[in-house]
Amino acid sequence: MPVEMSRDGKGSPEREPTIHDLAREAGVSKTTASRVLNGALNVAPETRARVLAAVDLLNYRVNTAARSLRTTKTFLVGLLVPAVSNDVFGRIAEVMEETFRRDGVGLLIASSGWDAAGERIALESLLARRVDALVLSLVDDRSESTAALLASIDRPIVLLDREVAKIRADSVLTDQRSAFHEAVEHLAGLGHERIGVATISTSVRPGREGRAGFEAAMAVFGLESAGELIVPYNEINRASGRQVADRLLEAGATAIVAGTPLAVTAGILQRLNELELEIPHDVSLVSIDDSDFASLFQPPLTVITRSLDDVAHCAARVVAARLAEPDLPPQVEIVPMRLVVRRSTCPPSVRAE
Amino acid sequence: MPVEMSRDGKGSPEREPTIHDLAREAGVSKTTASRVLNGALNVAPETRARVLAAVDLLNYRVNTAARSLRTTKTFLVGLLVPAVSNDVFGRIAEVMEETFRRDGVGLLIASSGWDAAGERIALESLLARRVDALVLSLVDDRSESTAALLASIDRPIVLLDREVAKIRADSVLTDQRSAFHEAVEHLAGLGHERIGVATISTSVRPGREGRAGFEAAMAVFGLESAGELIVPYNEINRASGRQVADRLLEAGATAIVAGTPLAVTAGILQRLNELELEIPHDVSLVSIDDSDFASLFQPPLTVITRSLDDVAHCAARVVAARLAEPDLPPQVEIVPMRLVVRRSTCPPSVRAE
DNA sequence: CTGAAAGCGCTTACAG
DNA sequence: CTGAAAGCGCTTACAG
């Protein structure tokens, strides 16, 4: 007697069961098996039960590749971020993954490394996998070539805090403008007149909006937002943060709004420390995005923050809506930011130069 | 004349070109087209060139679903971690993704949320996608049910700092034992006798190895490693860290080795601060894994650290080797840890109780 | 060095 | 409510 050990559930890990095996086990056609697998409603309850029992017995799992080939959908969405290791993007990725998982959708994550060339490659790899939709946090939303690439794609795109001209896309934005307004309001209220801001480059929406929000707020409070008080950081590292700190201090800032990622903020703090400038007595500091770091630093940092989970849920919802209804008008969701006052801000002292 | 606008490269985003279109464009058979796509060597150079030109012209990208269906490989590897938002796992995920991308392999990341039930679901979702290999950082490597599931899988598995009995798997391990030895050596050298350690539970290799390393080192230096000096944290949050700090202090520890993730370490620091215990004068502290947080905290933390990039590269290499050679004997790679002395450790002071 | 043909595991009109 | 048949886009013996 030949060794026949199929359908024993576990143990001999042979060929994975196919829908054919499933149908045979349940005594129905592949068509019917497929119907219950896909939750079609026109199936007799009893038949459905038989198929489901067979699924359990055989430990059947649908072959996604075959399904994709047939339906031309991959049930995969691609997420492109500058760096998953970044605390903000890491959390967004985590929550999105978990959210999509409930719908049987996988999240393919790619990091650009804050670099245009890296971004191109990451994007290509996502496209090669034929993801059903793309969620993007680009390094430069003004790039013509990126815009051209995205325009040619014909797949749903949701932009995370970016705006790309001439393409059809949904977006989830952060209200940077009001964020900077709140920061300035807080600082101006404390009596600061020379408020400096470290911010991401204008090649990206938060840089443009943050700057605009800052300037508008300064005007509202009757303060001068001189050009030298707005300095973009160039790279995501400490050196860049130290440089920014120097320039802002040179410009006479008594308070700094650090619209910077952690590594850059770290550089700013490091530089202030070296110069023996105490926070908040010598310099007040407002940082963007909350973290263990911010709340545990001495002094605990006053921050402008948002719910990263909201951003992620929002993005997932937008993707789902778009996939369900491709002809929806462009969706735009705005996630608010709020100020959390801690101990890194106080009235300015009269510093002797 | 009917509107015929195929092969215009971009613009009209119609049906994606298939290998059939490619073959026609290049004037060869699908077989040949497939051969050059897969880098087969028995193709005339000139033919190859024609196909490649057609690829460019049509902007052809192979349909991964079809390829997978045919080859039974998905070119996808699954990474299961407790949380991608964690600084350690985030970095590992980022580097692995980038490494795999070069080989055209995608990384599907799933987070368990440090939870057994969540882990099961995450694992199932990875399996449902039929990933070619699994890289796992389990929440409990002693779980019988997880072991049974993994044993039934028949796909390459590489364990990240975990060891599961009775399954066939490769592993990338961290040398926790020597890490804790170094920490104790450093602290004992400073004169500490009551050294406490906060560590992950023994349901996971680092918890077991760390504990063993700690006890062995204490013995070497003639110190008592009483049970109350070893306290596991239960959850990944500050409250848990505060609790751990209290217990260790109660046990009379003058130095703490915090083998804890950032959120827990944060709780320990917070508690010490509340109790107005100064680091290092009242309590010395050695933390595990370096970060901006650790180096910028006041005082900068002495840490035991490892190269996360090495861990990631190592894991990627092990996966690649296993995929290329399924019958390789189990591979075990060990990544070293080293001590970086900063300013959170000093000789113990005589504290009045 | 090249091609015709079969088949991977699904889903979906179509027919009943 | 159910099933037979076609076909999604590839790769791979097999034959030449």
GROMACS .gro file of C-alpha atoms (C1' of nucleotides) in nm, chain A residues 19 31 34 38 60 63 67 70, chain C residues 8-15:
model
   16
   19ILE     CA    1  -0.907   2.490  -0.401
   31THR     CA    2  -1.682   2.737  -0.824
   34SER     CA    3  -1.453   2.982  -0.431
   38ASN     CA    4  -1.520   3.499  -0.103
   60TYR     CA    5  -0.659   2.554   0.352
   63ASN     CA    6  -0.315   3.115  -0.285
   67ARG     CA    7  -0.609   3.512  -0.683
   70ARG     CA    8  -0.709   3.638  -1.177
  714DC     C1'    9   0.048   2.684  -1.182
  715DG     C1'   10  -0.447   2.802  -0.855
  716DC     C1'   11  -0.764   3.086  -0.870
  717DT     C1'   12  -1.242   3.367  -1.023
  718DT     C1'   13  -1.610   3.470  -1.319
  719DA     C1'   14  -1.929   3.506  -1.680
  720DC     C1'   15  -2.248   3.174  -1.857
  721DA     C1'   16  -2.579   2.822  -1.840
   0.00000   0.00000   0.00000
